[in-house]
Amino acid sequence: MPLILMCGYPCSGKTGRVAQFTEYVHANTDLKVVVVCDDFTTFDKNTCYATPSMEKLVRGSLKSNVERHLNSDCLVLVDSLNYIKGFRYELYCVARQLKTTHCVMVCECSAAQTKKWNEERDSKCDCYTDQIMDALIMRFEPPDDRNRWDNPLFTILPEDEVPCEKILDALLKRAAPPPNQSTQSRPLSSAGFLHDLDRRTQEVVTAIMDSQRTCFVGDNITIPSCKEKLILNRHLTMAELSRLRRQFITYSKMHPVDDSNKIPTLFVQYLQNTLM
């Protein structure tokens, strides 16, 4: 189901907007809504954002929760700062891998206003320190709808209403972007595919090295279990064949074949084209 990333300065009203949107969804649709927030149960927010290592742990936990809930039948809202464009891209890739839509909702407001709202919070435990507040505002990377991971982008000012209907239309009436190689996990053709790939390519390398002892440059080398012959244009070293074998294995993991008996022929074709 779709993913909505909240974005904005600390204390810019993101949680309130999440509540408004959730209320609208429950009143007008049958969708289930799950809100994923930062985990501040172990350390308070000021401690989490004080060091890069602690912040990385918080983002890792947030991403894991998003991945877990996106697999179920619900709409996921990420109520967090999401101020780093690289992290927004990671969550975009998660949505794309699962073939679902996403959008970004940014609560735009001045730094002075967010600092005022931070000071007005009831509990000191919920407040950011001035040092952390200034650091997060300085590091904020605003979303840009020219970036595919920030599009569609909905900008909400403090006086605006949440455009709930437009957001739902952008999520539910639009096709999800197709996954590409960077986000798609390709299943192997069979449980023993990697074993066959390693064994059969090694057999080809061994056959070539053995044939070179008796063949001359220009001869055709016959490879066992292979329908094609390899034309020996020059002497090949074990180091060179091993390097090409590793390249072929890497490629084959992403593009597995249904019949492992084709591996020797495909490897020989790969060698012939590469060594021409």
PDB file of N, CA, C and O in Angstrom, residues 138-212:
ATOM      1  N   MET A 138      19.831  23.839  10.163  1.00  0.00           N
ATOM      2  CA  MET A 138      20.942  24.112   9.253  1.00  0.00           C
ATOM      3  C   MET A 138      21.168  22.950   8.290  1.00  0.00           C
ATOM      4  O   MET A 138      21.498  23.148   7.120  1.00  0.00           O
ATOM      5  N   ARG A 139      20.972  21.710   8.772  1.00  0.00           N
ATOM      6  CA  ARG A 139      21.236  20.536   7.935  1.00  0.00           C
ATOM      7  C   ARG A 139      20.053  20.147   7.051  1.00  0.00           C
ATOM      8  O   ARG A 139      20.161  19.231   6.243  1.00  0.00           O
ATOM      9  N   PHE A 140      18.937  20.825   7.204  1.00  0.00           N
ATOM     10  CA  PHE A 140      17.715  20.455   6.482  1.00  0.00           C
ATOM     11  C   PHE A 140      17.909  20.592   4.974  1.00  0.00           C
ATOM     12  O   PHE A 140      18.361  21.622   4.473  1.00  0.00           O
ATOM     13  N   GLU A 141      17.578  19.530   4.244  1.00  0.00           N
ATOM     14  CA  GLU A 141      17.650  19.514   2.783  1.00  0.00           C
ATOM     15  C   GLU A 141      16.222  19.493   2.241  1.00  0.00           C
ATOM     16  O   GLU A 141      15.584  18.438   2.225  1.00  0.00           O
ATOM     17  N   PRO A 142      15.710  20.643   1.825  1.00  0.00           N
ATOM     18  CA  PRO A 142      14.299  20.723   1.420  1.00  0.00           C
ATOM     19  C   PRO A 142      14.003  19.841   0.221  1.00  0.00           C
ATOM     20  O   PRO A 142      14.827  19.698  -0.687  1.00  0.00           O
ATOM     21  N   PRO A 143      12.832  19.232   0.197  1.00  0.00           N
ATOM     22  CA  PRO A 143      12.453  18.397  -0.955  1.00  0.00           C
ATOM     23  C   PRO A 143      12.253  19.244  -2.203  1.00  0.00           C
ATOM     24  O   PRO A 143      11.882  20.417  -2.129  1.00  0.00           O
ATOM     25  N   ASP A 144      12.498  18.618  -3.341  1.00  0.00           N
ATOM     26  CA  ASP A 144      12.383  19.286  -4.638  1.00  0.00           C
ATOM     27  C   ASP A 144      11.600  18.366  -5.560  1.00  0.00           C
ATOM     28  O   ASP A 144      12.024  17.221  -5.802  1.00  0.00           O
ATOM     29  N   ASP A 145      10.465  18.843  -6.069  1.00  0.00           N
ATOM     30  CA  ASP A 145       9.625  17.959  -6.883  1.00  0.00           C
ATOM     31  C   ASP A 145      10.247  17.602  -8.230  1.00  0.00           C
ATOM     32  O   ASP A 145       9.707  16.782  -8.968  1.00  0.00           O
ATOM     33  N   ARG A 146      11.408  18.195  -8.547  1.00  0.00           N
ATOM     34  CA  ARG A 146      12.128  17.778  -9.753  1.00  0.00           C
ATOM     35  C   ARG A 146      12.839  16.443  -9.535  1.00  0.00           C
ATOM     36  O   ARG A 146      13.228  15.781 -10.501  1.00  0.00           O
ATOM     37  N   ASN A 147      13.021  16.074  -8.261  1.00  0.00           N
ATOM     38  CA  ASN A 147      13.599  14.765  -7.930  1.00  0.00           C
ATOM     39  C   ASN A 147      12.478  13.735  -7.866  1.00  0.00           C
ATOM     40  O   ASN A 147      11.435  13.991  -7.248  1.00  0.00           O
ATOM     41  N   ARG A 148      12.679  12.601  -8.502  1.00  0.00           N
ATOM     42  CA  ARG A 148      11.618  11.594  -8.553  1.00  0.00           C
ATOM     43  C   ARG A 148      11.272  11.066  -7.171  1.00  0.00           C
ATOM     44  O   ARG A 148      10.139  10.630  -6.942  1.00  0.00           O
ATOM     45  N   TRP A 149      12.230  11.112  -6.239  1.00  0.00           N
ATOM     46  CA  TRP A 149      11.947  10.607  -4.892  1.00  0.00           C
ATOM     47  C   TRP A 149      11.203  11.646  -4.046  1.00  0.00           C
ATOM     48  O   TRP A 149      10.768  11.337  -2.941  1.00  0.00           O
ATOM     49  N   ASP A 150      11.081  12.874  -4.521  1.00  0.00           N
ATOM     50  CA  ASP A 150      10.318  13.903  -3.823  1.00  0.00           C
ATOM     51  C   ASP A 150       9.033  14.257  -4.558  1.00  0.00           C
ATOM     52  O   ASP A 150       8.414  15.290  -4.274  1.00  0.00           O
ATOM     53  N   ASN A 151       8.643  13.445  -5.501  1.00  0.00           N
ATOM     54  CA  ASN A 151       7.478  13.733  -6.326  1.00  0.00           C
ATOM     55  C   ASN A 151       6.493  12.566  -6.279  1.00  0.00           C
ATOM     56  O   ASN A 151       6.922  11.411  -6.393  1.00  0.00           O
ATOM     57  N   PRO A 152       5.178  12.838  -6.070  1.00  0.00           N
ATOM     58  CA  PRO A 152       4.499  14.119  -5.891  1.00  0.00           C
ATOM     59  C   PRO A 152       4.851  14.790  -4.558  1.00  0.00           C
ATOM     60  O   PRO A 152       5.055  14.108  -3.554  1.00  0.00           O
ATOM     61  N   LEU A 153       4.897  16.113  -4.574  1.00  0.00           N
ATOM     62  CA  LEU A 153       5.252  16.898  -3.398  1.00  0.00           C
ATOM     63  C   LEU A 153       4.093  17.818  -3.039  1.00  0.00           C
ATOM     64  O   LEU A 153       3.608  18.578  -3.887  1.00  0.00           O
ATOM     65  N   PHE A 154       3.663  17.753  -1.776  1.00  0.00           N
ATOM     66  CA  PHE A 154       2.593  18.618  -1.282  1.00  0.00           C
ATOM     67  C   PHE A 154       3.163  19.513  -0.186  1.00  0.00           C
ATOM     68  O   PHE A 154       3.607  19.030   0.853  1.00  0.00           O
ATOM     69  N   THR A 155       3.142  20.818  -0.447  1.00  0.00           N
ATOM     70  CA  THR A 155       3.669  21.795   0.502  1.00  0.00           C
ATOM     71  C   THR A 155       2.513  22.410   1.283  1.00  0.00           C
ATOM     72  O   THR A 155       1.554  22.928   0.696  1.00  0.00           O
ATOM     73  N   ILE A 156       2.615  22.361   2.611  1.00  0.00           N
ATOM     74  CA  ILE A 156       1.538  22.836   3.473  1.00  0.00           C
ATOM     75  C   ILE A 156       2.068  23.945   4.376  1.00  0.00           C
ATOM     76  O   ILE A 156       3.009  23.718   5.159  1.00  0.00           O
ATOM     77  N   LEU A 157       1.483  25.112   4.274  1.00  0.00           N
ATOM     78  CA  LEU A 157       1.822  26.240   5.131  1.00  0.00           C
ATOM     79  C   LEU A 157       1.008  26.161   6.419  1.00  0.00           C
ATOM     80  O   LEU A 157      -0.027  25.463   6.469  1.00  0.00           O
ATOM     81  N   PRO A 158       1.424  26.860   7.484  1.00  0.00           N
ATOM     82  CA  PRO A 158       0.688  26.774   8.756  1.00  0.00           C
ATOM     83  C   PRO A 158      -0.795  27.106   8.642  1.00  0.00           C
ATOM     84  O   PRO A 158      -1.622  26.525   9.351  1.00  0.00           O
ATOM     85  N   GLU A 159      -1.159  28.031   7.742  1.00  0.00           N
ATOM     86  CA  GLU A 159      -2.562  28.432   7.607  1.00  0.00           C
ATOM     87  C   GLU A 159      -3.340  27.547   6.644  1.00  0.00           C
ATOM     88  O   GLU A 159      -4.560  27.714   6.481  1.00  0.00           O
ATOM     89  N   ASP A 160      -2.678  26.605   5.973  1.00  0.00           N
ATOM     90  CA  ASP A 160      -3.344  25.762   4.974  1.00  0.00           C
ATOM     91  C   ASP A 160      -4.060  24.577   5.602  1.00  0.00           C
ATOM     92  O   ASP A 160      -3.701  24.107   6.704  1.00  0.00           O
ATOM     93  N   GLU A 161      -5.062  24.079   4.871  1.00  0.00           N
ATOM     94  CA  GLU A 161      -5.678  22.804   5.203  1.00  0.00           C
ATOM     95  C   GLU A 161      -4.916  21.694   4.475  1.00  0.00           C
ATOM     96  O   GLU A 161      -4.341  21.920   3.406  1.00  0.00           O
ATOM     97  N   VAL A 162      -4.920  20.519   5.033  1.00  0.00           N
ATOM     98  CA  VAL A 162      -4.259  19.392   4.375  1.00  0.00           C
ATOM     99  C   VAL A 162      -5.081  18.987   3.151  1.00  0.00           C
ATOM    100  O   VAL A 162      -6.279  18.699   3.270  1.00  0.00           O
ATOM    101  N   PRO A 163      -4.469  18.966   1.965  1.00  0.00           N
ATOM    102  CA  PRO A 163      -5.222  18.580   0.752  1.00  0.00           C
ATOM    103  C   PRO A 163      -5.406  17.072   0.684  1.00  0.00           C
ATOM    104  O   PRO A 163      -4.840  16.382  -0.189  1.00  0.00           O
ATOM    105  N   CYS A 164      -6.229  16.571   1.572  1.00  0.00           N
ATOM    106  CA  CYS A 164      -6.358  15.119   1.743  1.00  0.00           C
ATOM    107  C   CYS A 164      -6.825  14.424   0.465  1.00  0.00           C
ATOM    108  O   CYS A 164      -6.283  13.373   0.089  1.00  0.00           O
ATOM    109  N   GLU A 165      -7.816  14.990  -0.189  1.00  0.00           N
ATOM    110  CA  GLU A 165      -8.349  14.340  -1.394  1.00  0.00           C
ATOM    111  C   GLU A 165      -7.302  14.274  -2.499  1.00  0.00           C
ATOM    112  O   GLU A 165      -7.162  13.257  -3.185  1.00  0.00           O
ATOM    113  N   LYS A 166      -6.552  15.365  -2.683  1.00  0.00           N
ATOM    114  CA  LYS A 166      -5.514  15.386  -3.717  1.00  0.00           C
ATOM    115  C   LYS A 166      -4.407  14.375  -3.401  1.00  0.00           C
ATOM    116  O   LYS A 166      -3.871  13.729  -4.307  1.00  0.00           O
ATOM    117  N   ILE A 167      -4.082  14.257  -2.125  1.00  0.00           N
ATOM    118  CA  ILE A 167      -3.037  13.302  -1.743  1.00  0.00           C
ATOM    119  C   ILE A 167      -3.488  11.877  -2.017  1.00  0.00           C
ATOM    120  O   ILE A 167      -2.732  11.064  -2.577  1.00  0.00           O
ATOM    121  N   LEU A 168      -4.732  11.558  -1.657  1.00  0.00           N
ATOM    122  CA  LEU A 168      -5.238  10.210  -1.918  1.00  0.00           C
ATOM    123  C   LEU A 168      -5.307   9.920  -3.412  1.00  0.00           C
ATOM    124  O   LEU A 168      -4.996   8.809  -3.854  1.00  0.00           O
ATOM    125  N   ASP A 169      -5.709  10.913  -4.196  1.00  0.00           N
ATOM    126  CA  ASP A 169      -5.751  10.723  -5.650  1.00  0.00           C
ATOM    127  C   ASP A 169      -4.356  10.434  -6.198  1.00  0.00           C
ATOM    128  O   ASP A 169      -4.180   9.574  -7.076  1.00  0.00           O
ATOM    129  N   ALA A 170      -3.351  11.149  -5.670  1.00  0.00           N
ATOM    130  CA  ALA A 170      -1.976  10.951  -6.142  1.00  0.00           C
ATOM    131  C   ALA A 170      -1.447   9.569  -5.776  1.00  0.00           C
ATOM    132  O   ALA A 170      -0.596   9.016  -6.475  1.00  0.00           O
ATOM    133  N   LEU A 171      -1.985   9.018  -4.703  1.00  0.00           N
ATOM    134  CA  LEU A 171      -1.514   7.706  -4.251  1.00  0.00           C
ATOM    135  C   LEU A 171      -2.303   6.553  -4.867  1.00  0.00           C
ATOM    136  O   LEU A 171      -1.727   5.509  -5.196  1.00  0.00           O
ATOM    137  N   LEU A 172      -3.616   6.737  -5.011  1.00  0.00           N
ATOM    138  CA  LEU A 172      -4.483   5.618  -5.393  1.00  0.00           C
ATOM    139  C   LEU A 172      -4.883   5.616  -6.865  1.00  0.00           C
ATOM    140  O   LEU A 172      -5.261   4.574  -7.392  1.00  0.00           O
ATOM    141  N   LYS A 173      -4.777   6.763  -7.527  1.00  0.00           N
ATOM    142  CA  LYS A 173      -5.190   6.848  -8.928  1.00  0.00           C
ATOM    143  C   LYS A 173      -4.004   6.983  -9.863  1.00  0.00           C
ATOM    144  O   LYS A 173      -4.135   7.485 -10.978  1.00  0.00           O
ATOM    145  N   ARG A 174      -2.893   6.532  -9.430  1.00  0.00           N
ATOM    146  CA  ARG A 174      -1.663   6.632 -10.221  1.00  0.00           C
ATOM    147  C   ARG A 174      -0.922   5.314 -10.135  1.00  0.00           C
ATOM    148  O   ARG A 174      -0.883   4.668  -9.089  1.00  0.00           O
ATOM    149  N   ALA A 175      -0.327   4.914 -11.246  1.00  0.00           N
ATOM    150  CA  ALA A 175       0.415   3.650 -11.272  1.00  0.00           C
ATOM    151  C   ALA A 175       1.758   3.829 -10.568  1.00  0.00           C
ATOM    152  O   ALA A 175       2.398   4.881 -10.669  1.00  0.00           O
ATOM    153  N   ALA A 176       2.172   2.808  -9.859  1.00  0.00           N
ATOM    154  CA  ALA A 176       3.468   2.839  -9.184  1.00  0.00           C
ATOM    155  C   ALA A 176       4.585   2.738 -10.208  1.00  0.00           C
ATOM    156  O   ALA A 176       4.432   2.056 -11.235  1.00  0.00           O
ATOM    157  N   PRO A 177       5.711   3.417  -9.976  1.00  0.00           N
ATOM    158  CA  PRO A 177       6.833   3.291 -10.918  1.00  0.00           C
ATOM    159  C   PRO A 177       7.368   1.871 -10.913  1.00  0.00           C
ATOM    160  O   PRO A 177       7.446   1.233  -9.851  1.00  0.00           O
ATOM    161  N   PRO A 178       7.747   1.342 -12.073  1.00  0.00           N
ATOM    162  CA  PRO A 178       8.250  -0.032 -12.110  1.00  0.00           C
ATOM    163  C   PRO A 178       9.602  -0.134 -11.428  1.00  0.00           C
ATOM    164  O   PRO A 178      10.420   0.788 -11.504  1.00  0.00           O
ATOM    165  N   PRO A 179       9.858  -1.225 -10.713  1.00  0.00           N
ATOM    166  CA  PRO A 179      11.175  -1.398 -10.083  1.00  0.00           C
ATOM    167  C   PRO A 179      12.250  -1.590 -11.131  1.00  0.00           C
ATOM    168  O   PRO A 179      12.006  -2.153 -12.203  1.00  0.00           O
ATOM    169  N   ASN A 180      13.454  -1.080 -10.853  1.00  0.00           N
ATOM    170  CA  ASN A 180      14.581  -1.311 -11.751  1.00  0.00           C
ATOM    171  C   ASN A 180      15.600  -2.202 -11.071  1.00  0.00           C
ATOM    172  O   ASN A 180      15.372  -2.703  -9.963  1.00  0.00           O
ATOM    173  N   GLN A 181      16.754  -2.390 -11.707  1.00  0.00           N
ATOM    174  CA  GLN A 181      17.738  -3.323 -11.160  1.00  0.00           C
ATOM    175  C   GLN A 181      18.245  -2.890  -9.794  1.00  0.00           C
ATOM    176  O   GLN A 181      18.635  -3.711  -8.978  1.00  0.00           O
ATOM    177  N   SER A 182      18.268  -1.573  -9.537  1.00  0.00           N
ATOM    178  CA  SER A 182      18.783  -1.103  -8.254  1.00  0.00           C
ATOM    179  C   SER A 182      17.820  -1.369  -7.111  1.00  0.00           C
ATOM    180  O   SER A 182      18.209  -1.353  -5.951  1.00  0.00           O
ATOM    181  N   THR A 183      16.527  -1.581  -7.403  1.00  0.00           N
ATOM    182  CA  THR A 183      15.555  -1.820  -6.346  1.00  0.00           C
ATOM    183  C   THR A 183      14.931  -3.198  -6.401  1.00  0.00           C
ATOM    184  O   THR A 183      14.313  -3.635  -5.439  1.00  0.00           O
ATOM    185  N   GLN A 184      15.089  -3.913  -7.511  1.00  0.00           N
ATOM    186  CA  GLN A 184      14.440  -5.210  -7.679  1.00  0.00           C
ATOM    187  C   GLN A 184      15.349  -6.333  -7.242  1.00  0.00           C
ATOM    188  O   GLN A 184      16.495  -6.430  -7.666  1.00  0.00           O
ATOM    189  N   SER A 185      14.815  -7.182  -6.372  1.00  0.00           N
ATOM    190  CA  SER A 185      15.540  -8.383  -5.958  1.00  0.00           C
ATOM    191  C   SER A 185      15.097  -9.533  -6.853  1.00  0.00           C
ATOM    192  O   SER A 185      13.943  -9.972  -6.789  1.00  0.00           O
ATOM    193  N   ARG A 186      15.991 -10.012  -7.680  1.00  0.00           N
ATOM    194  CA  ARG A 186      15.638 -11.079  -8.612  1.00  0.00           C
ATOM    195  C   ARG A 186      15.840 -12.443  -7.961  1.00  0.00           C
ATOM    196  O   ARG A 186      16.927 -12.743  -7.482  1.00  0.00           O
ATOM    197  N   PRO A 187      14.799 -13.284  -7.959  1.00  0.00           N
ATOM    198  CA  PRO A 187      14.961 -14.614  -7.385  1.00  0.00           C
ATOM    199  C   PRO A 187      15.828 -15.487  -8.266  1.00  0.00           C
ATOM    200  O   PRO A 187      15.812 -15.364  -9.493  1.00  0.00           O
ATOM    201  N   LEU A 188      16.581 -16.364  -7.667  1.00  0.00           N
ATOM    202  CA  LEU A 188      17.375 -17.310  -8.434  1.00  0.00           C
ATOM    203  C   LEU A 188      16.462 -18.358  -9.055  1.00  0.00           C
ATOM    204  O   LEU A 188      15.391 -18.667  -8.545  1.00  0.00           O
ATOM    205  N   SER A 189      16.890 -18.927 -10.185  1.00  0.00           N
ATOM    206  CA  SER A 189      16.029 -19.858 -10.914  1.00  0.00           C
ATOM    207  C   SER A 189      15.788 -21.129 -10.119  1.00  0.00           C
ATOM    208  O   SER A 189      14.732 -21.721 -10.191  1.00  0.00           O
ATOM    209  N   SER A 190      16.775 -21.566  -9.369  1.00  0.00           N
ATOM    210  CA  SER A 190      16.625 -22.777  -8.572  1.00  0.00           C
ATOM    211  C   SER A 190      17.532 -22.669  -7.362  1.00  0.00           C
ATOM    212  O   SER A 190      18.417 -21.815  -7.291  1.00  0.00           O
ATOM    213  N   ALA A 191      17.282 -23.558  -6.408  1.00  0.00           N
ATOM    214  CA  ALA A 191      18.063 -23.503  -5.175  1.00  0.00           C
ATOM    215  C   ALA A 191      19.540 -23.765  -5.433  1.00  0.00           C
ATOM    216  O   ALA A 191      20.410 -23.243  -4.740  1.00  0.00           O
ATOM    217  N   GLY A 192      19.822 -24.583  -6.455  1.00  0.00           N
ATOM    218  CA  GLY A 192      21.218 -24.906  -6.738  1.00  0.00           C
ATOM    219  C   GLY A 192      21.830 -24.091  -7.856  1.00  0.00           C
ATOM    220  O   GLY A 192      22.884 -24.478  -8.392  1.00  0.00           O
ATOM    221  N   PHE A 193      21.184 -22.966  -8.209  1.00  0.00           N
ATOM    222  CA  PHE A 193      21.671 -22.193  -9.349  1.00  0.00           C
ATOM    223  C   PHE A 193      23.086 -21.664  -9.120  1.00  0.00           C
ATOM    224  O   PHE A 193      23.951 -21.761 -10.006  1.00  0.00           O
ATOM    225  N   LEU A 194      23.334 -21.092  -7.960  1.00  0.00           N
ATOM    226  CA  LEU A 194      24.667 -20.543  -7.681  1.00  0.00           C
ATOM    227  C   LEU A 194      25.736 -21.628  -7.713  1.00  0.00           C
ATOM    228  O   LEU A 194      26.843 -21.405  -8.212  1.00  0.00           O
ATOM    229  N   HIS A 195      25.376 -22.783  -7.181  1.00  0.00           N
ATOM    230  CA  HIS A 195      26.338 -23.892  -7.199  1.00  0.00           C
ATOM    231  C   HIS A 195      26.643 -24.313  -8.633  1.00  0.00           C
ATOM    232  O   HIS A 195      27.813 -24.503  -9.005  1.00  0.00           O
ATOM    233  N   ASP A 196      25.594 -24.447  -9.454  1.00  0.00           N
ATOM    234  CA  ASP A 196      25.801 -24.831 -10.856  1.00  0.00           C
ATOM    235  C   ASP A 196      26.574 -23.757 -11.612  1.00  0.00           C
ATOM    236  O   ASP A 196      27.434 -24.069 -12.451  1.00  0.00           O
ATOM    237  N   LEU A 197      26.270 -22.505 -11.325  1.00  0.00           N
ATOM    238  CA  LEU A 197      26.953 -21.397 -11.992  1.00  0.00           C
ATOM    239  C   LEU A 197      28.445 -21.423 -11.690  1.00  0.00           C
ATOM    240  O   LEU A 197      29.280 -21.287 -12.601  1.00  0.00           O
ATOM    241  N   ASP A 198      28.776 -21.620 -10.442  1.00  0.00           N
ATOM    242  CA  ASP A 198      30.186 -21.664 -10.047  1.00  0.00           C
ATOM    243  C   ASP A 198      30.899 -22.876 -10.646  1.00  0.00           C
ATOM    244  O   ASP A 198      32.011 -22.766 -11.182  1.00  0.00           O
ATOM    245  N   ARG A 199      30.256 -24.041 -10.578  1.00  0.00           N
ATOM    246  CA  ARG A 199      30.885 -25.279 -11.040  1.00  0.00           C
ATOM    247  C   ARG A 199      31.071 -25.293 -12.558  1.00  0.00           C
ATOM    248  O   ARG A 199      32.154 -25.619 -13.065  1.00  0.00           O
ATOM    249  N   ARG A 200      30.033 -24.922 -13.290  1.00  0.00           N
ATOM    250  CA  ARG A 200      30.103 -25.026 -14.742  1.00  0.00           C
ATOM    251  C   ARG A 200      31.026 -23.982 -15.357  1.00  0.00           C
ATOM    252  O   ARG A 200      31.701 -24.248 -16.359  1.00  0.00           O
ATOM    253  N   THR A 201      31.069 -22.785 -14.795  1.00  0.00           N
ATOM    254  CA  THR A 201      32.010 -21.783 -15.320  1.00  0.00           C
ATOM    255  C   THR A 201      33.449 -22.182 -15.017  1.00  0.00           C
ATOM    256  O   THR A 201      34.347 -21.945 -15.827  1.00  0.00           O
ATOM    257  N   GLN A 202      33.665 -22.823 -13.877  1.00  0.00           N
ATOM    258  CA  GLN A 202      35.011 -23.292 -13.554  1.00  0.00           C
ATOM    259  C   GLN A 202      35.421 -24.419 -14.498  1.00  0.00           C
ATOM    260  O   GLN A 202      36.610 -24.504 -14.890  1.00  0.00           O
ATOM    261  N   GLU A 203      34.484 -25.263 -14.873  1.00  0.00           N
ATOM    262  CA  GLU A 203      34.785 -26.332 -15.832  1.00  0.00           C
ATOM    263  C   GLU A 203      35.211 -25.751 -17.180  1.00  0.00           C
ATOM    264  O   GLU A 203      36.117 -26.284 -17.833  1.00  0.00           O
ATOM    265  N   VAL A 204      34.572 -24.660 -17.593  1.00  0.00           N
ATOM    266  CA  VAL A 204      34.933 -24.015 -18.858  1.00  0.00           C
ATOM    267  C   VAL A 204      36.347 -23.448 -18.773  1.00  0.00           C
ATOM    268  O   VAL A 204      37.168 -23.629 -19.693  1.00  0.00           O
ATOM    269  N   VAL A 205      36.656 -22.784 -17.677  1.00  0.00           N
ATOM    270  CA  VAL A 205      37.999 -22.216 -17.494  1.00  0.00           C
ATOM    271  C   VAL A 205      39.057 -23.314 -17.503  1.00  0.00           C
ATOM    272  O   VAL A 205      40.112 -23.193 -18.142  1.00  0.00           O
ATOM    273  N   THR A 206      38.781 -24.408 -16.819  1.00  0.00           N
ATOM    274  CA  THR A 206      39.732 -25.528 -16.768  1.00  0.00           C
ATOM    275  C   THR A 206      39.943 -26.128 -18.159  1.00  0.00           C
ATOM    276  O   THR A 206      41.081 -26.446 -18.553  1.00  0.00           O
ATOM    277  N   ALA A 207      38.838 -26.268 -18.910  1.00  0.00           N
ATOM    278  CA  ALA A 207      38.939 -26.827 -20.260  1.00  0.00           C
ATOM    279  C   ALA A 207      39.768 -25.921 -21.167  1.00  0.00           C
ATOM    280  O   ALA A 207      40.567 -26.407 -21.984  1.00  0.00           O
ATOM    281  N   ILE A 208      39.621 -24.622 -21.037  1.00  0.00           N
ATOM    282  CA  ILE A 208      40.401 -23.689 -21.859  1.00  0.00           C
ATOM    283  C   ILE A 208      41.883 -23.769 -21.516  1.00  0.00           C
ATOM    284  O   ILE A 208      42.744 -23.829 -22.414  1.00  0.00           O
ATOM    285  N   MET A 209      42.195 -23.796 -20.223  1.00  0.00           N
ATOM    286  CA  MET A 209      43.604 -23.862 -19.814  1.00  0.00           C
ATOM    287  C   MET A 209      44.245 -25.170 -20.269  1.00  0.00           C
ATOM    288  O   MET A 209      45.408 -25.185 -20.721  1.00  0.00           O
ATOM    289  N   ASP A 210      43.505 -26.276 -20.188  1.00  0.00           N
ATOM    290  CA  ASP A 210      44.051 -27.559 -20.634  1.00  0.00           C
ATOM    291  C   ASP A 210      44.248 -27.573 -22.153  1.00  0.00           C
ATOM    292  O   ASP A 210      45.258 -28.103 -22.660  1.00  0.00           O
ATOM    293  N   SER A 211      43.301 -26.997 -22.900  1.00  0.00           N
ATOM    294  CA  SER A 211      43.377 -27.008 -24.366  1.00  0.00           C
ATOM    295  C   SER A 211      44.533 -26.160 -24.877  1.00  0.00           C
ATOM    296  O   SER A 211      45.117 -26.456 -25.936  1.00  0.00           O
ATOM    297  N   GLN A 212      44.888 -25.113 -24.158  1.00  0.00           N
ATOM    298  CA  GLN A 212      45.953 -24.220 -24.608  1.00  0.00           C
ATOM    299  C   GLN A 212      47.327 -24.901 -24.617  1.00  0.00           C
ATOM    300  O   GLN A 212      48.253 -24.422 -25.266  1.00  0.00           O
TER     301      GLN A 212
END
